[in-house]
Coordinates of C-alpha atoms in Angstrom, one line a residue:
M1 CA 0.0 0.0 0.0
I2 CA 1.4 3.4 -1.0
R3 CA 0.0 6.3 1.0
V4 CA -0.3 9.6 -0.8
T5 CA 0.1 12.4 1.7
G6 CA -1.0 15.2 -0.5
E7 CA 1.9 17.3 0.5
T8 CA 3.7 19.0 -2.4
A9 CA 7.3 18.3 -3.0
H10 CA 7.8 20.6 -6.0
R11 CA 6.3 21.3 -9.3
I12 CA 6.8 19.0 -12.3
D13 CA 7.9 21.4 -15.0
R14 CA 6.2 20.5 -18.4
R15 CA 9.6 21.1 -20.1
I16 CA 10.7 17.8 -18.7
Y17 CA 8.7 16.4 -21.7
G18 CA 10.8 18.5 -24.2
Q19 CA 11.8 17.1 -27.5
F20 CA 15.0 17.2 -29.6
V21 CA 15.4 17.7 -33.3
E22 CA 18.8 17.3 -35.0
H23 CA 19.8 17.4 -38.6
L24 CA 20.6 13.7 -39.1
G25 CA 19.0 10.9 -40.9
R26 CA 15.3 11.6 -41.6
G27 CA 14.8 13.6 -38.3
V28 CA 14.2 16.8 -40.1
Y29 CA 13.8 16.1 -43.8
E30 CA 10.8 13.9 -44.5
G31 CA 10.3 13.4 -40.7
L32 CA 9.1 17.0 -40.3
W33 CA 10.0 19.1 -43.3
V34 CA 8.7 18.1 -46.8
G35 CA 8.4 21.4 -48.4
E36 CA 5.3 23.2 -49.7
E37 CA 5.4 21.5 -53.1
S38 CA 5.3 18.0 -51.5
D39 CA 2.4 15.6 -52.2
I40 CA 2.5 14.8 -48.5
P41 CA -0.1 17.1 -46.8
N42 CA 1.6 20.0 -45.2
K43 CA 1.3 23.5 -43.9
N44 CA 4.1 25.9 -44.9
G45 CA 6.3 22.8 -45.6
L46 CA 5.8 20.9 -42.4
R47 CA 3.9 17.6 -42.6
S48 CA 0.5 17.9 -41.1
D49 CA 0.2 14.4 -39.7
A50 CA 3.4 14.7 -37.7
I51 CA 2.3 18.1 -36.3
A52 CA -1.1 16.7 -35.4
A53 CA 0.4 13.8 -33.6
L54 CA 2.9 15.9 -31.7
R55 CA 0.3 18.5 -30.6
H56 CA -1.7 15.6 -29.2
I57 CA 1.1 14.9 -26.6
R58 CA 1.5 18.6 -26.0
V59 CA 5.2 19.1 -26.9
P60 CA 6.3 22.0 -24.7
L61 CA 9.7 22.8 -26.1
V62 CA 12.0 21.7 -28.9
R63 CA 15.9 21.7 -29.0
W64 CA 17.5 22.4 -32.3
P65 CA 19.7 22.1 -34.5
G66 CA 21.8 19.6 -32.5
G67 CA 23.5 17.7 -31.0
C68 CA 26.8 17.3 -32.7
F69 CA 25.4 19.1 -35.7
A70 CA 25.1 22.3 -33.7
D71 CA 28.9 22.8 -33.4
D72 CA 29.3 22.5 -37.2
Y73 CA 26.3 24.6 -38.0
A74 CA 26.7 28.0 -39.8
W75 CA 23.3 29.6 -39.2
M76 CA 23.6 32.1 -42.1
N77 CA 23.5 29.1 -44.5
G78 CA 19.9 28.5 -43.5
V79 CA 18.3 32.0 -43.9
G80 CA 17.2 34.0 -46.9
P81 CA 16.0 32.9 -50.3
E82 CA 19.4 31.5 -51.4
R83 CA 20.5 28.7 -49.0
R84 CA 24.0 27.2 -48.9
A85 CA 24.3 23.5 -48.5
M86 CA 26.8 22.0 -46.1
V87 CA 28.4 18.6 -45.4
N88 CA 27.0 16.9 -42.3
T89 CA 30.3 15.4 -41.2
N90 CA 29.0 14.0 -37.9
W91 CA 26.2 12.0 -39.5
G92 CA 27.3 10.1 -42.6
D93 CA 28.9 13.0 -44.6
V94 CA 25.5 13.6 -46.4
I95 CA 24.7 17.0 -47.8
D96 CA 22.4 19.1 -45.8
P97 CA 20.5 21.6 -48.2
S98 CA 19.9 24.1 -45.4
T99 CA 16.3 24.4 -46.6
F100 CA 15.2 23.9 -43.0
G101 CA 16.8 26.8 -41.0
T102 CA 16.0 29.4 -38.4
H103 CA 12.6 30.6 -39.9
E104 CA 11.5 27.1 -40.5
F105 CA 12.3 26.0 -37.0
F106 CA 10.3 28.8 -35.5
E107 CA 7.4 27.9 -37.9
L108 CA 7.6 24.4 -36.4
L109 CA 7.3 25.9 -32.9
H110 CA 4.4 28.1 -34.0
Q111 CA 2.5 25.0 -35.3
L112 CA 3.3 23.0 -32.2
D113 CA 2.7 25.9 -29.7
A114 CA 6.1 25.1 -28.2
E115 CA 9.1 27.1 -26.9
A116 CA 12.6 27.3 -28.5
Y117 CA 15.7 25.8 -27.2
V118 CA 18.4 26.9 -29.7
N119 CA 21.9 25.3 -29.5
G120 CA 24.8 27.6 -30.5
N121 CA 28.1 26.8 -32.2
V122 CA 31.1 27.0 -29.9
G123 CA 33.2 24.2 -31.3
S124 CA 33.7 25.6 -34.8
G125 CA 31.9 29.0 -34.6
T126 CA 33.0 32.5 -33.5
V127 CA 31.7 34.7 -30.8
A128 CA 30.6 37.2 -33.5
E129 CA 28.6 34.5 -35.3
M130 CA 26.8 33.7 -32.0
R131 CA 26.2 37.3 -31.2
D132 CA 24.8 37.9 -34.7
W133 CA 22.4 34.9 -34.5
I134 CA 21.1 36.2 -31.2
E135 CA 20.5 39.6 -32.7
Y136 CA 19.0 38.1 -35.8
M137 CA 16.5 36.1 -33.8
T138 CA 15.6 38.4 -30.9
L139 CA 16.3 42.1 -31.6
A140 CA 13.3 44.0 -32.8
A141 CA 15.0 46.5 -35.2
G142 CA 17.7 48.9 -35.8
T143 CA 20.7 46.7 -36.5
P144 CA 21.9 45.0 -39.7
M145 CA 20.9 41.6 -38.3
A146 CA 17.4 42.7 -37.3
D147 CA 17.0 44.4 -40.6
L148 CA 18.2 41.2 -42.4
R149 CA 15.5 39.2 -40.6
A150 CA 12.9 41.6 -41.7
R151 CA 14.0 41.4 -45.4
H152 CA 13.7 37.6 -45.0
G153 CA 10.0 38.0 -44.1
R154 CA 9.9 38.4 -40.4
E155 CA 9.7 41.8 -38.9
Q156 CA 8.8 40.8 -35.3
P157 CA 11.6 39.1 -33.3
F158 CA 11.5 35.5 -32.5
R159 CA 11.2 34.4 -28.8
V160 CA 14.2 32.2 -27.7
A161 CA 13.4 30.8 -24.3
Y162 CA 16.7 28.9 -23.9
F163 CA 20.1 29.0 -25.6
G164 CA 22.7 26.3 -25.3
V165 CA 26.3 27.6 -25.4
G166 CA 27.9 24.7 -27.2
N167 CA 27.0 20.9 -27.2
E168 CA 29.1 18.0 -25.9
S169 CA 32.2 20.2 -25.8
W170 CA 34.0 17.2 -24.2
G171 CA 33.5 15.3 -27.4
C172 CA 32.1 16.2 -30.8
G173 CA 31.8 19.8 -29.8
G174 CA 35.5 20.3 -29.6
N175 CA 37.2 17.6 -27.4
M176 CA 37.8 20.2 -24.8
T177 CA 38.8 19.9 -21.1
A178 CA 36.3 21.1 -18.5
L179 CA 38.6 24.1 -17.7
H180 CA 39.0 25.1 -21.3
Y181 CA 35.3 25.0 -22.0
A182 CA 34.5 26.8 -18.8
N183 CA 36.6 29.7 -19.9
L184 CA 35.1 29.7 -23.4
Y185 CA 31.6 29.5 -21.9
R186 CA 32.3 32.7 -19.8
Q187 CA 33.3 34.5 -23.0
Y188 CA 30.6 33.2 -25.4
Q189 CA 27.7 33.6 -22.9
T190 CA 28.5 37.3 -22.5
Y191 CA 27.2 37.9 -26.1
V192 CA 23.9 35.9 -25.5
R193 CA 22.2 39.2 -24.6
D194 CA 18.6 40.0 -23.7
Y195 CA 16.8 42.4 -25.9
G196 CA 13.6 43.9 -24.6
D197 CA 11.8 42.2 -21.8
D198 CA 12.3 38.6 -22.8
H199 CA 15.1 36.7 -20.9
I200 CA 17.1 34.1 -22.7
A201 CA 18.0 31.3 -20.2
K202 CA 21.7 30.4 -20.9
V203 CA 22.5 26.6 -20.7
A204 CA 26.1 25.6 -20.2
C205 CA 27.4 22.3 -21.8
G206 CA 27.5 19.8 -18.9
A207 CA 28.8 16.4 -18.4
D208 CA 28.8 13.1 -20.3
S209 CA 26.7 10.9 -17.9
D210 CA 28.9 10.3 -14.8
D211 CA 31.7 12.8 -15.4
Y212 CA 31.2 14.6 -12.1
Q213 CA 34.5 16.4 -12.3
W214 CA 33.1 18.3 -15.3
T215 CA 30.3 19.5 -13.2
E216 CA 32.6 20.5 -10.4
V217 CA 34.7 22.7 -12.7
L218 CA 31.8 24.3 -14.5
M219 CA 30.0 25.2 -11.3
A220 CA 33.2 26.5 -9.7
R221 CA 34.1 28.6 -12.7
A222 CA 30.8 29.8 -14.2
A223 CA 27.9 29.1 -11.9
T224 CA 26.9 32.8 -11.6
M225 CA 26.8 33.1 -15.5
M226 CA 24.4 30.2 -16.2
D227 CA 20.7 29.5 -15.9
G228 CA 21.0 25.8 -16.6
L229 CA 23.7 23.1 -16.8
S230 CA 23.1 20.1 -19.1
V231 CA 23.9 16.4 -18.7
H232 CA 23.6 13.6 -21.3
Y233 CA 22.9 9.9 -20.6
Y234 CA 21.9 7.2 -23.0
T235 CA 20.5 3.8 -22.0
R236 CA 22.2 0.9 -23.7
P237 CA 21.6 -2.8 -22.6
T238 CA 25.3 -3.6 -22.5
G239 CA 26.3 -0.2 -21.0
Q240 CA 28.9 0.0 -23.8
W241 CA 29.3 2.0 -26.9
D242 CA 31.0 -0.5 -29.2
T243 CA 28.3 -3.1 -28.9
K244 CA 25.1 -1.6 -27.5
G245 CA 22.6 -4.4 -28.3
S246 CA 19.7 -4.9 -30.7
A247 CA 16.6 -2.6 -30.7
T248 CA 14.3 -5.5 -31.6
D249 CA 16.0 -8.9 -31.2
F250 CA 16.4 -9.4 -27.4
D251 CA 15.3 -11.7 -24.7
E252 CA 14.3 -11.4 -21.0
R253 CA 17.9 -11.1 -19.9
D254 CA 18.5 -8.2 -22.3
W255 CA 15.2 -6.7 -21.1
T256 CA 16.3 -6.7 -17.5
A257 CA 19.8 -5.3 -18.3
T258 CA 18.1 -2.4 -20.2
V259 CA 15.8 -1.6 -17.2
E260 CA 18.8 -1.7 -14.9
Q261 CA 20.7 0.7 -17.2
A262 CA 17.7 3.1 -17.3
R263 CA 17.6 3.2 -13.5
R264 CA 21.2 4.5 -13.5
M265 CA 19.7 7.9 -14.3
D266 CA 18.7 8.3 -10.7
E267 CA 22.3 7.9 -9.4
I268 CA 23.7 10.2 -12.1
L269 CA 21.3 13.1 -11.3
T270 CA 21.7 12.6 -7.5
R271 CA 25.5 13.0 -7.7
H272 CA 25.4 16.0 -10.1
R273 CA 22.8 17.6 -7.9
R274 CA 25.0 17.3 -4.8
I275 CA 27.8 19.1 -6.6
M276 CA 25.4 21.8 -7.8
D277 CA 23.9 22.2 -4.3
R278 CA 27.3 23.1 -2.9
F279 CA 27.7 26.1 -5.4
D280 CA 24.0 26.9 -5.7
P281 CA 22.1 26.0 -2.5
A282 CA 19.1 28.1 -3.7
Q283 CA 18.8 25.8 -6.7
R284 CA 18.6 28.7 -9.1
I285 CA 20.4 26.7 -11.8
S286 CA 18.4 24.1 -13.6
L287 CA 19.9 20.6 -14.3
I288 CA 18.8 20.0 -17.9
V289 CA 18.9 16.5 -19.3
D290 CA 18.9 17.7 -22.9
E291 CA 19.8 14.3 -24.4
W292 CA 18.5 11.0 -23.1
G293 CA 16.9 7.8 -24.3
T294 CA 17.8 4.4 -25.6
W295 CA 20.5 3.8 -28.1
Y296 CA 21.0 0.5 -29.8
D297 CA 23.3 -1.0 -32.5
R298 CA 22.8 0.4 -36.1
D299 CA 20.3 -1.6 -38.2
P300 CA 22.4 -2.5 -41.3
Q301 CA 19.5 -1.8 -43.6
Y302 CA 19.6 1.9 -42.8
P303 CA 22.5 4.3 -43.8
R304 CA 25.4 5.0 -41.5
G305 CA 24.8 8.0 -39.4
S306 CA 21.0 8.0 -39.7
L307 CA 20.5 6.5 -36.2
Y308 CA 17.2 5.1 -37.3
Q309 CA 15.9 2.4 -34.9
Q310 CA 12.7 0.7 -34.1
S311 CA 11.0 1.1 -30.7
T312 CA 9.4 -1.7 -28.7
V313 CA 7.4 -1.7 -25.5
R314 CA 10.8 -2.1 -23.7
D315 CA 11.5 1.5 -24.8
A316 CA 8.0 2.6 -23.4
V317 CA 8.9 1.1 -20.0
T318 CA 12.4 2.6 -19.9
A319 CA 10.9 6.0 -20.9
A320 CA 8.4 5.8 -18.1
L321 CA 11.1 4.9 -15.6
T322 CA 13.2 7.8 -16.7
L323 CA 10.3 10.3 -16.5
N324 CA 9.5 9.1 -13.0
I325 CA 13.1 9.8 -12.0
F326 CA 12.9 13.3 -13.5
H327 CA 9.8 13.8 -11.4
R328 CA 11.5 12.9 -8.3
H329 CA 14.4 15.3 -9.0
G330 CA 12.1 18.0 -10.2
A331 CA 13.3 20.5 -7.7
R332 CA 16.5 20.8 -9.8
V333 CA 15.6 19.1 -13.1
R334 CA 13.3 21.4 -15.0
M335 CA 13.9 20.4 -18.5
A336 CA 14.7 17.3 -20.5
N337 CA 14.8 16.5 -24.2
I338 CA 14.4 12.9 -25.4
A339 CA 16.6 12.0 -28.3
Q340 CA 14.9 12.3 -30.8
M341 CA 11.4 13.4 -32.0
V342 CA 11.1 11.7 -35.4
N343 CA 13.0 8.8 -37.1
V344 CA 16.1 9.1 -34.8
L345 CA 16.8 6.9 -31.8
Q346 CA 14.0 6.7 -29.2
A347 CA 11.5 8.6 -31.4
M348 CA 7.9 9.6 -30.9
L349 CA 7.1 9.0 -34.6
L350 CA 8.5 7.0 -37.5
T351 CA 7.8 7.9 -41.1
D352 CA 8.2 6.2 -44.5
G353 CA 7.3 8.6 -47.2
P354 CA 3.7 9.6 -46.7
A355 CA 3.2 6.9 -44.0
L356 CA 3.5 7.7 -40.3
V357 CA 3.3 5.5 -37.2
T358 CA 3.4 6.3 -33.5
T359 CA 5.8 4.4 -31.3
P360 CA 5.4 2.8 -27.8
T361 CA 7.3 5.7 -26.3
Y362 CA 4.8 8.1 -27.9
H363 CA 2.1 6.4 -25.9
V364 CA 4.0 7.0 -22.7
F365 CA 4.3 10.7 -23.4
D366 CA 0.5 10.7 -24.1
L367 CA -0.2 9.0 -20.7
Y368 CA 2.1 11.5 -18.9
T369 CA 0.4 14.6 -20.2
D370 CA -1.5 14.5 -16.9
H371 CA 1.7 15.4 -15.1
H372 CA 2.6 18.6 -17.0
D373 CA 3.1 21.5 -14.6
A374 CA 1.4 19.4 -11.9
D375 CA 2.6 19.3 -8.3
A376 CA 4.7 16.2 -7.4
V377 CA 3.2 14.9 -4.1
Q378 CA 4.9 13.0 -1.4
T379 CA 4.1 9.4 -0.7
Q380 CA 4.8 6.9 2.1
G381 CA 4.5 3.2 2.4
A382 CA 6.0 -0.3 2.3
A383 CA 6.8 -0.5 -1.4
G384 CA 8.0 -3.9 -2.8
D385 CA 7.0 -5.8 0.3
R386 CA 6.5 -9.0 -1.7
P387 CA 6.6 -10.2 -5.4
G388 CA 3.9 -8.7 -7.5
R389 CA 3.8 -5.5 -5.5
I390 CA 5.2 -2.1 -6.5
G391 CA 8.9 -2.3 -6.3
L392 CA 11.5 0.6 -6.4
D393 CA 10.3 4.1 -6.0
G394 CA 11.0 4.8 -9.7
D395 CA 8.2 2.3 -10.6
Y396 CA 5.5 5.0 -9.8
T397 CA 4.9 8.7 -9.7
V398 CA 2.1 10.7 -8.3
S399 CA 1.1 14.3 -9.1
R400 CA -1.8 16.7 -8.3
T401 CA -3.6 19.3 -10.3
G402 CA -6.4 20.8 -8.3
D403 CA -8.5 18.0 -7.0
D404 CA -7.2 15.5 -9.5
Y405 CA -4.4 13.0 -8.7
A406 CA -2.5 11.4 -11.6
I407 CA -0.8 8.1 -10.6
S408 CA 1.5 6.5 -13.2
V409 CA 2.8 3.0 -12.6
T410 CA 5.4 1.1 -14.5
N411 CA 5.5 -2.7 -14.5
T412 CA 9.0 -3.7 -15.4
S413 CA 8.4 -7.4 -15.1
P414 CA 8.4 -9.1 -18.4
R415 CA 6.0 -11.9 -17.2
Q416 CA 4.3 -11.0 -13.9
S417 CA 1.3 -8.7 -13.3
L418 CA 1.6 -6.0 -10.6
A419 CA -0.9 -5.2 -7.9
A420 CA -1.1 -1.5 -7.2
S421 CA -2.7 -0.1 -4.1
F422 CA -2.8 3.7 -3.2
E423 CA -4.4 5.4 -0.3
L424 CA -5.4 9.0 -1.3
P425 CA -5.7 11.9 1.1
G426 CA -9.5 11.9 0.7
A427 CA -12.4 10.0 -0.8
V428 CA -12.1 9.2 -4.5
R429 CA -15.1 10.8 -6.2
D430 CA -14.4 9.8 -9.8
V431 CA -11.9 7.9 -11.9
V432 CA -11.3 10.3 -14.8
R433 CA -8.8 8.3 -16.8
A434 CA -7.4 4.8 -16.6
Q435 CA -5.3 3.7 -19.5
F436 CA -2.2 1.6 -20.1
V437 CA 0.2 0.8 -22.8
E438 CA -0.8 -2.7 -24.0
A439 CA 1.5 -5.1 -25.8
A440 CA 1.4 -8.9 -26.2
R441 CA 5.1 -9.5 -26.0
I442 CA 8.2 -7.7 -24.7
T443 CA 9.4 -7.3 -28.3
S444 CA 6.1 -5.9 -29.6
L445 CA 6.5 -2.9 -31.8
N446 CA 4.4 -0.9 -34.3
T447 CA 5.1 -1.1 -38.1
F448 CA 3.6 0.6 -41.0
A449 CA 1.8 -2.6 -42.0
D450 CA 0.6 -3.2 -38.3
P451 CA 0.6 0.1 -36.4
G452 CA -1.5 -1.2 -33.5
Q453 CA 0.6 -3.9 -31.9
V454 CA 1.4 -1.4 -29.0
R455 CA -1.3 0.9 -28.2
L456 CA -3.2 2.7 -25.4
A457 CA -6.1 0.6 -23.9
D458 CA -8.5 1.1 -21.2
L459 CA -7.3 -0.3 -17.9
T460 CA -10.4 -2.1 -16.5
G461 CA -10.9 -3.3 -13.1
C462 CA -10.0 -0.2 -11.1
R463 CA -11.4 -0.6 -7.6
V464 CA -12.3 2.3 -5.4
S465 CA -13.3 2.0 -1.8
G466 CA -13.4 5.4 0.0
S467 CA -9.9 6.8 -0.4
R468 CA -8.4 3.6 -1.5
L469 CA -7.5 2.9 -5.2
E470 CA -6.5 -0.5 -6.4
F471 CA -5.8 -2.0 -9.8
E472 CA -3.8 -4.7 -11.6
L473 CA -1.2 -3.8 -14.2
P474 CA -0.3 -6.4 -16.8
P475 CA 3.3 -7.4 -17.4
H476 CA 5.7 -5.1 -19.4
S477 CA 3.3 -2.2 -19.3
V478 CA 2.8 1.4 -18.2
A479 CA -0.4 2.9 -16.8
T480 CA -1.8 6.3 -15.8
V481 CA -4.9 6.4 -13.5
R482 CA -6.3 10.0 -12.8
V483 CA -8.8 10.4 -10.0
T484 CA -10.7 13.2 -8.5
V485 CA -10.6 13.4 -4.7
G486 CA -12.9 15.2 -2.4
S487 CA -16.6 16.0 -1.9

């Protein structure tokens, strides 16, 4: 029995459900951008089916243009009537036509009703280039950059909520030491200026997973100059980069290993938070997980550098576990960006020409819309007291919006059902929502020929008695039950 106290721990920022779009594979071209002349239905060049699906899960924020691509990106190539192509050296040496650039990105945000998280180029770009891009995007008028934007069809400035000063500067973003990057960050961020009343939150490039020394150096050298510090962590069944494991061909042992690797996110965030707390006890600076998700071996039928992978119900379970962890760390973790939105790694959507399919992970993001900007509430109880009961804390999360309590539970067992029992702080008046991710097997996935193998289904058999809520959750599944409490 889990007792829900009703006491608020912190707010769950909707930006935890942020997305990530990078120029690689079919993440941008075809996945989102088809152009106005395409036979695929579109609005201003963006495919309508993808926009509709993403609006349904209430995408709050999108990070762009990378990723590793960001530190090769020359933004001037992607504005104006004459675009200049570039070689995408990070992802397969393909030619990027630059037809999707700054204006197209903000059109995407407009159609999604989402905020902008723009990643700047520190690795190969200059301070002047970054300064000019900020002016181009956010200064109303009166400078060559603002006037250039107006000549390109946009008189009003764009709104940039977050700006990342470099990406993975310890790796593809320049192979820097922490001290070298910290000094560059201090310099570059100076020119990420606020124009008018809108504040751009500056995000410093943070650590690769468990590199806690990187966080130590950045916080010591530049904490007063940042609004956020990033961290990247990818779940791989083997925990290795050279052989990561298959996305679709796996057994129960691989399943368990993947779940264990996903749970590592809790330790990683805990240890980075401890360092940040010493330098920033008021928790002003956000810890931003702007790349996370599952990453498997390349499928040989797809080009090198496309990072296309299928998504099974295993990915739905690991996504839910990770989101639950973000909720628990929500006092410091206020934004995250799953990698990536369409056709890349742990995507929400997969496309094949005009066809589109939603993935198991998409359904988890649908279930978790009930937690957007809700209050995380404290719980007590003897979790995991015997097999078939809720186990580790990461297996569930509870939030409150007004009189409604949203309870999301993850059953990580590949075979065994899970009995969930919650005591609410008042009588349950109504069960507003009870749905779960349904899949026949641990390897179930959605294909273009059979898009419904993994889907949302009604969770039947919810039992309410006074303030008590009980339900059974099938194996390898995720559920959200939302109830109204009170008279």
